[in-house]
Coordinates of C-alpha atoms in Angstrom, one line a residue:
Chain A
X1 CA 0.0 0.0 0.0
X2 CA 1.4 3.4 -0.9
X3 CA 0.3 6.6 0.7
X4 CA 0.5 9.8 -1.3
X5 CA 1.2 12.8 0.9
X6 CA 0.7 16.3 -0.6
X7 CA 0.9 19.6 1.1
X8 CA -1.6 22.4 0.7
X9 CA 1.1 24.3 -1.2
X10 CA 1.5 21.5 -3.8
X11 CA -2.2 21.3 -4.3
X12 CA -2.8 25.0 -4.7
X13 CA -0.1 25.6 -7.3
X14 CA -1.8 25.9 -10.7
X15 CA 0.2 24.2 -13.5
X16 CA 0.9 26.3 -16.5
X17 CA -0.9 24.1 -19.0
X18 CA -3.9 23.6 -16.8
X19 CA -7.2 22.6 -18.4
X20 CA -9.3 25.7 -18.5
X21 CA -12.4 26.5 -20.5
X22 CA -12.6 29.3 -23.0
X23 CA -11.4 32.7 -21.7
X24 CA -11.2 31.5 -18.1
X25 CA -8.3 30.5 -15.9
X26 CA -8.3 28.2 -12.9
X27 CA -7.7 30.0 -9.6
X28 CA -7.9 29.3 -5.9
X29 CA -10.0 31.1 -3.3
X30 CA -10.3 30.7 0.4
X31 CA -13.7 30.3 2.1
X32 CA -13.0 30.9 5.7
X33 CA -11.7 30.5 8.4
X34 CA -13.7 33.6 9.2
X35 CA -16.8 33.2 7.1
X36 CA -20.4 33.6 8.2
X37 CA -21.9 30.6 6.3
X38 CA -19.4 28.0 7.6
X39 CA -20.8 28.4 11.2
X40 CA -17.5 28.6 12.8
X41 CA -13.9 28.4 11.7
X42 CA -13.9 26.0 8.8
X43 CA -11.6 26.8 6.0
X44 CA -12.4 25.5 2.5
X45 CA -9.8 26.1 -0.2
X46 CA -11.7 26.1 -3.5
X47 CA -10.3 25.5 -6.9
X48 CA -12.5 27.6 -9.2
X49 CA -13.0 27.8 -13.0
X50 CA -15.0 31.0 -13.3
X51 CA -18.0 30.5 -11.1
X52 CA -17.7 26.7 -11.2
X53 CA -16.1 24.7 -8.4
X54 CA -13.5 22.2 -9.6
X55 CA -12.2 21.0 -6.3
X56 CA -12.8 21.5 -2.6
X57 CA -10.0 21.1 -0.1
X58 CA -11.1 21.3 3.6
X59 CA -8.4 22.6 5.9
X60 CA -9.0 21.9 9.6
X61 CA -7.3 22.7 12.9
X62 CA -8.5 26.3 13.6
X63 CA -10.4 25.2 16.7
X64 CA -8.3 22.1 17.7
X65 CA -8.4 22.3 21.5
X66 CA -6.7 18.9 22.2
X67 CA -9.7 17.5 24.1
X68 CA -8.5 13.9 23.6
X69 CA -5.2 14.8 25.2
X70 CA -6.9 16.6 28.2
X71 CA -9.1 13.5 28.7
X72 CA -6.0 11.4 29.3
X73 CA -5.3 13.5 32.4
X74 CA -8.8 13.4 33.8
X75 CA -10.9 10.7 35.6
X76 CA -13.9 9.2 33.8
X77 CA -16.3 11.5 35.6
X78 CA -14.3 14.6 34.7
X79 CA -14.2 13.8 31.0
X80 CA -18.0 14.3 30.7
X81 CA -17.9 18.0 31.0
X82 CA -15.5 18.4 28.1
X83 CA -17.8 16.5 25.8
X84 CA -20.4 19.3 26.2
X85 CA -18.1 21.6 24.4
X86 CA -17.5 19.4 21.4
X87 CA -20.9 19.1 19.7
X88 CA -22.6 21.8 21.8
X89 CA -25.9 21.4 20.0
X90 CA -26.3 17.8 21.2
X91 CA -24.6 18.1 24.6
X92 CA -26.8 15.5 26.3
X93 CA -26.1 12.9 23.6
X94 CA -22.4 13.5 23.9
X95 CA -22.5 13.1 27.7
X96 CA -24.5 10.0 27.2
X97 CA -22.1 8.5 24.7
X98 CA -19.2 8.8 27.1
X99 CA -21.2 7.6 30.0
X100 CA -22.5 4.6 28.1
X101 CA -18.9 3.7 27.1
X102 CA -17.8 3.9 30.7
X103 CA -20.8 2.0 32.0
X104 CA -20.4 -0.8 29.6
X105 CA -16.7 -1.2 30.3
X106 CA -17.1 -0.9 34.1
X107 CA -20.3 -3.0 34.1
X108 CA -22.4 -0.5 36.0
X109 CA -26.1 -1.3 36.2
X110 CA -28.7 1.4 35.6
X111 CA -32.3 1.8 36.7
X112 CA -35.1 2.1 34.3
X113 CA -35.7 5.7 35.4
X114 CA -32.3 6.7 34.3
X115 CA -32.7 5.1 30.8
X116 CA -36.1 6.8 30.3
X117 CA -35.0 10.2 31.3
X118 CA -31.9 9.9 29.2
X119 CA -33.9 8.9 26.1
X120 CA -36.4 11.7 26.5
X121 CA -33.7 14.3 27.0
X122 CA -31.8 13.0 24.0
X123 CA -34.8 13.3 21.8
X124 CA -35.6 16.8 23.1
X125 CA -32.0 17.8 22.3
X126 CA -32.4 16.4 18.8
X127 CA -35.5 18.5 18.4
X128 CA -33.7 21.6 19.6
X129 CA -30.7 21.0 17.4
X130 CA -32.8 20.6 14.3
X131 CA -34.8 23.7 15.2
X132 CA -31.5 25.7 15.3
X133 CA -30.4 24.1 12.0
X134 CA -33.7 24.9 10.4
X135 CA -33.4 28.6 11.3
X136 CA -29.8 28.9 10.3
X137 CA -30.3 27.2 7.0
X138 CA -33.0 29.6 6.1
X139 CA -30.7 32.5 7.1
X140 CA -27.9 31.1 5.0
X141 CA -30.1 30.9 1.9
X142 CA -31.4 34.4 2.3
X143 CA -34.6 34.1 4.4
X144 CA -34.1 35.8 7.8
X145 CA -37.5 35.0 9.3
X146 CA -37.0 31.3 9.9
X147 CA -34.1 32.2 12.2
X148 CA -36.4 34.2 14.5
X149 CA -39.0 31.5 14.4
X150 CA -36.6 28.7 15.1
X151 CA -35.0 30.5 18.0
X152 CA -38.4 31.5 19.5
X153 CA -39.3 27.8 19.9
X154 CA -35.7 26.8 20.9
X155 CA -35.7 29.2 23.7
X156 CA -38.8 27.6 25.3
X157 CA -37.1 24.2 25.2
X158 CA -34.0 25.8 26.7
X159 CA -36.2 27.0 29.6
X160 CA -37.3 23.5 30.3
X161 CA -33.7 22.3 30.2
X162 CA -32.6 25.1 32.5
X163 CA -35.1 24.2 35.1
X164 CA -33.9 20.6 35.4
X165 CA -30.2 20.9 34.6
X166 CA -29.3 24.5 35.6
X167 CA -27.7 25.3 32.3
X168 CA -28.8 26.6 28.9
X169 CA -26.3 25.1 26.5
X170 CA -23.5 23.1 28.0
X171 CA -25.8 20.9 30.0
X172 CA -23.4 18.4 31.6
X173 CA -26.3 16.4 33.0
X174 CA -25.6 12.8 32.3
X175 CA -22.7 11.2 34.2
X176 CA -21.4 7.7 34.4
X177 CA -23.8 5.6 36.6
X178 CA -26.7 8.0 36.3
X179 CA -27.7 11.6 36.2
X180 CA -26.5 14.7 38.0
X181 CA -29.9 15.4 39.6
X182 CA -33.4 14.1 39.4
X183 CA -35.8 15.8 37.0
X184 CA -37.7 18.9 38.1
X185 CA -41.3 18.2 39.4
X186 CA -42.7 20.4 36.6
X187 CA -40.7 18.7 33.9
X188 CA -43.3 16.3 32.7
X189 CA -46.1 18.8 32.6
X190 CA -44.0 21.5 30.9
X191 CA -42.7 19.1 28.3
X192 CA -46.2 18.0 27.4
X193 CA -47.4 21.6 27.1
X194 CA -44.5 22.3 24.9
X195 CA -45.2 19.4 22.6
X196 CA -48.8 20.6 22.3
X197 CA -47.5 24.0 21.4
X198 CA -44.9 22.9 19.0
X199 CA -46.8 20.5 16.8
X200 CA -48.8 23.2 14.9
X201 CA -45.6 25.3 14.8
X202 CA -43.9 22.5 12.8
X203 CA -46.7 22.8 10.2
X204 CA -46.0 26.5 10.2
X205 CA -42.3 25.8 9.5
X206 CA -43.3 23.8 6.5
X207 CA -45.7 26.5 5.2
X208 CA -43.1 29.2 5.7
X209 CA -39.9 27.7 4.3
X210 CA -40.5 24.2 2.7
X211 CA -43.3 25.5 0.5
X212 CA -41.3 28.4 -0.7
X213 CA -40.4 27.9 -4.4
X214 CA -37.2 29.9 -4.3
X215 CA -36.0 27.9 -1.3
X216 CA -36.9 24.6 -3.1
X217 CA -35.1 25.6 -6.2
X218 CA -31.9 26.4 -4.2
X219 CA -32.0 22.9 -2.7
X220 CA -33.4 20.5 -5.2
X221 CA -30.8 18.6 -7.3
X222 CA -28.1 20.5 -5.6
X223 CA -25.2 18.7 -4.0
X224 CA -26.2 15.1 -5.0
X225 CA -24.3 12.6 -2.9
X226 CA -23.8 9.2 -4.3
X227 CA -24.9 6.3 -2.1
X228 CA -21.7 4.3 -2.4
X229 CA -19.5 7.3 -1.8
X230 CA -21.5 8.3 1.3
X231 CA -20.8 4.8 2.7
X232 CA -17.2 4.7 1.7
X233 CA -16.6 8.2 3.3
X234 CA -18.2 7.1 6.5
X235 CA -21.1 9.6 6.4
X236 CA -23.7 9.0 9.1
X237 CA -26.9 10.5 10.4
X238 CA -29.3 12.5 8.2
X239 CA -26.6 12.9 5.6
X240 CA -26.5 9.1 5.0
X241 CA -30.2 8.5 5.4
X242 CA -30.9 11.2 2.8
X243 CA -29.1 9.0 0.3
X244 CA -31.7 6.2 0.9
X245 CA -29.9 4.1 3.4
X246 CA -32.0 3.5 6.5
X247 CA -29.1 3.2 8.9
X248 CA -30.0 4.5 12.4
X249 CA -28.3 3.2 15.5
X250 CA -31.4 3.7 17.5
X251 CA -32.9 0.9 15.4
X252 CA -29.8 -1.1 14.4
X253 CA -28.2 -1.4 17.8
X254 CA -30.8 0.0 20.2
X255 CA -29.6 1.6 23.4
X256 CA -31.6 3.4 26.1
X257 CA -35.3 2.5 25.7
X258 CA -35.5 2.9 22.0
X259 CA -36.5 -0.8 21.8
X260 CA -39.7 0.0 23.6
X261 CA -40.9 2.8 21.4
X262 CA -42.2 2.8 17.8
X263 CA -40.9 5.3 15.4
X264 CA -40.0 5.6 11.7
X265 CA -36.7 6.2 10.2
X266 CA -36.8 9.1 7.7
X267 CA -35.1 8.2 4.4
X268 CA -34.5 10.2 1.3
X269 CA -34.1 9.0 -2.3
X270 CA -31.9 11.3 -4.4
X271 CA -29.4 12.4 -1.8
X272 CA -29.5 16.1 -2.6
X273 CA -29.8 19.0 -0.3
X274 CA -33.6 18.9 -0.4
X275 CA -33.6 15.3 0.8
X276 CA -31.3 16.2 3.7
X277 CA -33.7 19.0 4.5
X278 CA -36.8 16.8 4.4
X279 CA -35.2 14.0 6.4
X280 CA -34.4 16.4 9.3
X281 CA -38.0 17.9 9.2
X282 CA -39.4 14.3 9.4
X283 CA -37.0 13.5 12.3
X284 CA -38.4 16.4 14.3
X285 CA -41.9 14.8 14.0
X286 CA -40.5 11.4 15.0
X287 CA -38.7 12.9 18.0
X288 CA -42.0 14.4 19.1
X289 CA -43.7 10.9 18.8
X290 CA -40.9 9.3 20.8
X291 CA -41.2 11.8 23.6
X292 CA -45.0 11.5 23.7
X293 CA -44.7 7.7 24.1
X294 CA -42.2 7.9 27.0
X295 CA -43.1 11.1 28.9
X296 CA -46.1 9.6 30.8
X297 CA -44.3 6.3 31.7
X298 CA -41.2 7.5 33.5
X299 CA -40.8 4.8 36.2
X300 CA -39.9 5.5 39.8
X301 CA -36.5 4.7 41.0
X302 CA -33.0 6.0 41.7
X303 CA -31.5 8.6 39.4
X304 CA -28.0 7.5 40.2
X305 CA -26.7 4.0 41.1
X306 CA -23.3 4.9 42.4
X307 CA -22.2 7.5 44.9
X308 CA -20.9 10.6 43.1
X309 CA -17.6 10.4 45.0
X310 CA -17.1 6.7 44.2
X311 CA -14.1 5.9 42.0
X312 CA -14.7 4.4 38.7
X313 CA -12.0 2.1 37.3
X314 CA -12.2 0.2 34.1
X315 CA -10.5 -3.2 33.7
X316 CA -7.6 -3.3 31.3
X317 CA -8.5 -3.5 27.6
X318 CA -10.0 -1.6 24.7
X319 CA -13.7 -0.6 24.7
X320 CA -15.7 1.0 22.0
X321 CA -19.3 2.1 22.1
X322 CA -21.3 4.3 19.8
X323 CA -24.6 6.2 19.6
X324 CA -26.7 8.3 17.3
X325 CA -26.4 12.0 17.9
X326 CA -28.3 14.7 16.0
X327 CA -25.6 14.6 13.3
X328 CA -24.7 11.0 13.1
X329 CA -22.7 8.3 14.9
X330 CA -20.5 9.4 17.7
X331 CA -18.0 6.7 18.7
X332 CA -16.0 6.5 21.9
X333 CA -12.9 4.4 22.2
X334 CA -11.4 3.9 25.6
X335 CA -8.0 2.2 26.0
X336 CA -7.6 1.4 29.7
X337 CA -4.7 0.2 31.7
X338 CA -6.9 -0.5 34.7
X339 CA -6.4 2.9 36.3
X340 CA -8.8 5.7 37.1
X341 CA -7.8 7.7 34.0
X342 CA -7.9 6.4 30.4
X343 CA -4.6 5.6 28.7
X344 CA -6.0 6.7 25.4
X345 CA -9.3 8.3 24.7
X346 CA -10.5 8.6 21.1
X347 CA -13.7 10.0 19.7
X348 CA -15.1 9.3 16.3
X349 CA -17.1 12.4 15.5
X350 CA -19.9 12.4 13.0
X351 CA -19.1 15.8 11.6
X352 CA -15.6 15.0 10.5
X353 CA -16.8 12.2 8.2
X354 CA -19.8 14.2 7.0
X355 CA -17.5 17.1 6.0
X356 CA -15.5 15.0 3.5
X357 CA -18.7 14.2 1.5
X358 CA -18.4 17.8 0.3
X359 CA -15.3 16.9 -1.7
X360 CA -17.5 14.5 -3.6
X361 CA -20.6 16.6 -4.1
X362 CA -19.3 20.1 -4.7
X363 CA -17.2 19.7 -7.9
X364 CA -19.1 20.8 -10.9
X365 CA -21.6 23.0 -9.1
X366 CA -21.6 26.8 -8.6
X367 CA -20.1 28.7 -5.7
X368 CA -23.5 29.8 -4.5
X369 CA -24.6 26.2 -4.1
X370 CA -21.7 25.5 -1.8
X371 CA -23.5 27.5 0.9
X372 CA -26.6 25.3 0.6
X373 CA -24.4 22.2 0.8
X374 CA -22.5 23.3 3.9
X375 CA -25.7 24.4 5.4
X376 CA -27.6 21.1 4.9
X377 CA -24.7 19.0 6.1
X378 CA -25.3 20.8 9.5
X379 CA -21.7 20.9 10.6
X380 CA -20.4 21.8 14.0
X381 CA -16.8 22.7 13.7
X382 CA -15.5 22.2 17.3
X383 CA -16.8 18.6 17.1
X384 CA -14.5 18.0 14.0
X385 CA -11.4 19.4 15.4
X386 CA -12.1 18.6 19.1
Chain B
X1 CA -29.5 59.8 29.7
X2 CA -26.9 60.6 27.2
X3 CA -26.6 63.6 25.0
X4 CA -29.5 65.5 26.5
X5 CA -27.9 65.7 29.9
X6 CA -24.9 67.3 28.3
X7 CA -26.8 70.1 26.5
X8 CA -27.1 73.7 27.7
X9 CA -30.1 75.7 26.5
X10 CA -29.6 79.3 25.4
X11 CA -32.4 81.7 26.1
X12 CA -34.5 82.1 23.1
X13 CA -34.4 78.4 22.3
X14 CA -32.8 78.5 18.9
X15 CA -29.4 77.2 19.8
X16 CA -28.0 74.4 22.0
X17 CA -24.5 74.3 23.3
X18 CA -22.6 71.0 23.9
X19 CA -19.1 69.7 23.5
X20 CA -17.9 67.9 20.4
X21 CA -16.5 65.0 22.4
X22 CA -19.9 64.4 23.9
X23 CA -21.7 64.3 20.6
X24 CA -19.1 62.0 19.0
X25 CA -19.0 59.6 21.9
X26 CA -22.8 59.5 22.1
X27 CA -23.0 58.6 18.5
X28 CA -20.3 56.0 18.7
X29 CA -21.8 54.3 21.7
X30 CA -25.2 54.0 20.2
X31 CA -24.2 52.6 16.8
X32 CA -21.9 49.7 17.5
X33 CA -21.5 47.3 14.6
X34 CA -20.3 44.0 15.9
X35 CA -18.1 41.6 13.9
X36 CA -19.1 37.9 13.9
X37 CA -16.3 36.0 15.4
X38 CA -17.8 32.8 16.8
X39 CA -15.5 29.9 17.1
X40 CA -17.3 27.5 19.4
X41 CA -20.1 27.1 21.9
X42 CA -20.3 30.8 23.0
X43 CA -21.3 31.7 19.4
X44 CA -24.6 30.0 19.8
X45 CA -25.5 31.7 23.0
X46 CA -23.9 35.1 22.4
X47 CA -24.4 35.9 18.7
X48 CA -27.4 33.8 17.8
X49 CA -29.5 33.9 21.0
X50 CA -28.9 37.6 21.5
X51 CA -29.7 38.3 17.8
X52 CA -33.0 36.5 18.1
X53 CA -36.3 37.9 19.2
X54 CA -36.2 37.1 22.9
X55 CA -33.1 38.9 24.0
X56 CA -32.9 41.3 21.0
X57 CA -29.6 43.0 20.7
X58 CA -31.2 45.7 18.5
X59 CA -32.6 47.5 21.6
X60 CA -29.1 48.7 22.4
X61 CA -28.1 49.8 18.9
X62 CA -25.8 46.9 18.2
X63 CA -27.8 44.7 15.9
X64 CA -26.0 45.3 12.6
X65 CA -23.8 42.2 12.7
X66 CA -21.2 42.3 10.0
X67 CA -19.1 39.4 8.6
X68 CA -16.4 41.8 7.4
X69 CA -13.9 43.6 9.7
X70 CA -13.9 46.6 7.5
X71 CA -17.5 47.4 8.4
X72 CA -17.3 46.7 12.1
X73 CA -16.1 48.5 15.1
X74 CA -16.9 46.0 17.9
X75 CA -15.2 42.6 18.0
X76 CA -17.2 40.1 20.1
X77 CA -14.9 37.1 20.8
X78 CA -17.1 34.1 21.3
X79 CA -15.3 30.8 21.8
X80 CA -11.9 29.3 22.3
X81 CA -8.9 30.7 20.5
X82 CA -6.2 28.2 19.5
X83 CA -2.7 28.8 18.3
X84 CA -3.6 28.3 14.7
X85 CA -6.4 30.9 14.8
X86 CA -4.4 33.5 16.8
X87 CA -2.7 35.1 13.8
X88 CA -6.0 35.3 11.9
X89 CA -7.6 37.0 15.0
X90 CA -4.8 39.5 15.1
X91 CA -5.3 40.2 11.3
X92 CA -9.0 40.7 11.8
X93 CA -8.4 43.1 14.6
X94 CA -5.9 45.1 12.7
X95 CA -8.3 45.3 9.7
X96 CA -11.0 46.9 11.7
X97 CA -11.4 50.7 11.5
X98 CA -10.5 52.9 14.5
X99 CA -11.9 53.4 17.1
X100 CA -12.4 49.7 17.7
X101 CA -13.6 47.9 20.8
X102 CA -13.2 44.3 21.9
X103 CA -15.5 42.2 24.2
X104 CA -14.2 38.8 25.4
X105 CA -17.1 36.5 26.3
X106 CA -16.8 33.2 28.0
X107 CA -14.2 31.5 30.1
X108 CA -12.2 30.4 27.1
X109 CA -11.5 33.8 25.7
X110 CA -10.8 35.2 29.2
X111 CA -8.4 32.6 30.5
X112 CA -8.6 29.3 28.5
X113 CA -11.6 28.1 30.5
X114 CA -12.0 24.3 30.7
X115 CA -9.0 23.9 28.4
X116 CA -6.5 25.7 30.6
X117 CA -4.8 22.5 31.9
X118 CA -2.9 20.0 29.8
X119 CA -3.9 21.6 26.5
X120 CA -1.2 22.1 24.0
X121 CA -3.1 24.4 21.6
X122 CA -5.4 26.7 23.6
X123 CA -4.4 30.4 24.0
X124 CA -4.8 31.2 27.7
X125 CA -6.8 34.4 27.2
X126 CA -7.4 36.6 24.2
X127 CA -5.7 39.5 25.8
X128 CA -2.4 37.8 25.0
X129 CA -3.1 38.7 21.3
X130 CA -5.2 41.8 21.2
X131 CA -6.3 44.4 23.8
X132 CA -9.6 43.6 25.4
X133 CA -12.0 46.2 26.8
X134 CA -14.8 44.2 28.5
X135 CA -14.7 40.7 29.9
X136 CA -18.0 38.8 30.2
X137 CA -17.5 35.6 32.3
X138 CA -19.5 32.4 32.0
X139 CA -19.3 29.1 30.2
X140 CA -21.1 30.1 28.1
X141 CA -22.5 33.4 29.6
X142 CA -26.2 33.9 29.4
X143 CA -27.4 36.4 26.8
X144 CA -28.3 38.8 29.5
X145 CA -24.6 38.9 30.5
X146 CA -23.6 40.0 27.0
X147 CA -26.3 42.7 27.0
X148 CA -24.8 43.9 30.3
X149 CA -21.3 43.8 28.8
X150 CA -22.5 45.9 25.9
X151 CA -24.1 48.4 28.2
X152 CA -20.9 48.6 30.1
X153 CA -19.0 49.2 26.9
X154 CA -21.4 52.0 25.9
X155 CA -20.8 53.5 29.3
X156 CA -17.1 53.3 28.7
X157 CA -17.3 54.9 25.3
X158 CA -19.5 57.7 26.5
X159 CA -17.1 58.7 29.3
X160 CA -14.0 57.6 27.4
X161 CA -11.9 59.1 24.6
X162 CA -11.6 62.8 23.7
X163 CA -10.7 64.3 20.4
X164 CA -7.5 65.8 21.7
X165 CA -6.3 62.5 23.1
X166 CA -7.5 59.7 20.8
X167 CA -6.7 56.2 21.9
X168 CA -6.7 56.9 25.6
X169 CA -9.7 55.4 27.3
X170 CA -11.0 55.8 30.8
X171 CA -12.3 52.4 31.9
X172 CA -15.4 52.8 34.1
X173 CA -16.0 50.9 37.3
X174 CA -18.4 48.4 35.8
X175 CA -19.3 46.7 39.0
X176 CA -20.5 49.9 40.5
X177 CA -22.6 49.3 43.6
X178 CA -26.1 50.6 44.0
X179 CA -26.5 53.6 46.3
X180 CA -26.7 52.7 50.0
X181 CA -24.9 49.3 49.6
X182 CA -21.3 48.9 50.8
X183 CA -18.9 46.2 49.9
X184 CA -18.6 45.2 53.5
X185 CA -22.3 44.5 53.6
X186 CA -22.1 42.1 50.7
X187 CA -19.1 40.4 52.2
X188 CA -21.0 39.9 55.5
X189 CA -24.0 38.6 53.7
X190 CA -22.0 36.2 51.7
X191 CA -20.3 34.8 54.8
X192 CA -23.7 34.5 56.4
X193 CA -25.0 32.5 53.5
X194 CA -22.0 30.3 53.4
X195 CA -22.1 29.7 57.1
X196 CA -25.8 28.9 57.1
X197 CA -25.4 26.3 54.4
X198 CA -22.5 24.8 56.3
X199 CA -20.4 24.3 53.2
X200 CA -17.2 25.5 54.7
X201 CA -15.9 26.4 58.1
X202 CA -15.7 30.2 57.6
X203 CA -13.4 31.2 60.5
X204 CA -11.0 28.5 59.5
X205 CA -11.1 29.5 55.9
X206 CA -10.5 33.2 56.8
X207 CA -7.6 32.3 59.0
X208 CA -6.1 30.1 56.3
X209 CA -6.4 32.4 53.3
X210 CA -5.4 35.9 52.5
X211 CA -8.3 37.7 51.0
X212 CA -6.7 39.9 48.3
X213 CA -10.0 41.2 46.9
X214 CA -11.2 42.4 50.3
X215 CA -13.8 39.6 50.6

């Protein structure tokens, strides 16, 4: 096997006899790292021929905070708070992924109450994440109103979170062996009220943005991702499902109480931006259904099965576990030497793999369409770089 | 408050007298154009939640958020700054037109936050790269905190630079106490609360530590 290594300098030097169409010349432009539509500090080096994109080279590292290295110096309980800051839009699911890996490795038993609350909160967070994505996608493509609508509904969900967990964004609620606190007495009632409020709003979302012909034209048949390429690049989550592959860890390898609820997996057919948009809209409906099935049946019991001060040690070995966040599969690999702290802690983030699909779908399309593609991939940059 | 308080009326009512500094500073303070610089979590809370309807940054004359440094005069740092991003941040700051102001929001931009230990890339505080006017703590801070930070900045601008000495800013005491309240009262109350909750042995703590801040 040979590995070809090329630097960014090599790749951005235009050869003298480069293939260019009539009256144009190939050139490179930088999109980012300070660019409003990349939602953070992503840098894309674009090889352009006029207005047409020939090649996309993602350059990472502008928000690399060495989380994996810090984790090696922390105990398993301390690691959890760093995962909030990776994919901050699905903080609960990140906490859960690490906690689940630790619990499986250390063989900690959980009560039903913990599993129910975790599942409900994860679905609420998925709903919240998609609301934000919906608003921001509208804003990227020139419609400002969805942003205000999305945030109006998101803030209400944030209030419910704040009451139970005491934080608005970096929730830090799930810990190995249970939860930080029990749910607030008003939690069940407020969640039900919210769902009643939000269901008609979702129809409003569809009427406002999905039915807009300009918006549809900007998304339909733009950024088509091939099914085989999506799998070979390791894309997961709504990006993979939009290509027509019904792969969802909640169904394939159920965790939490996903086995007990009935829900559908939203699947696209073409794999273009419009499919990715529709899949996420449908996922919001399914999340509401899952919460509705669970919210009345939260069993009584303990909310933590080990004392918070108790030490957690994992027997020597390598452990991997994964779960479905709002963006795809988040994998956690722990290499333990039998001590309190991990020897190596690795995270497989969904955004990193989803990003590279853009190198397949962007070439041949126009520069303006790249914004739609980046937007519907729903990237969170700190999760890529960690 | 603002400009009206600085005006003198001349009898007859056709003219008003005021100082040029006051007019310019008043205009600057109420038309801040922030530059989007969101690198991580704080960006969601600070830029987006404050821009949305509930917290509404527009009430304070700072809603024209610009993606270009050439059109902005307020840099709101939201998120961790790492070594690779630091030169870009410096460039952005230098491209902004004078007078320019900087607000650092969140623990990461103030000191490195949760990434202060064992991290080989994080910059421990944005003030190592560029001058910072206002610090807004939190991880991430609530939108209300940013609004308070912007109000504090407006206060600073209004009482700050003069035409004759540009670049020299008087920083106001932001944590000004309300009338009738003394720092000692707050200290006593805090000790009372801590003592009541029985979290720490207060006399022992006081004897063990040196209270540099007067607390």
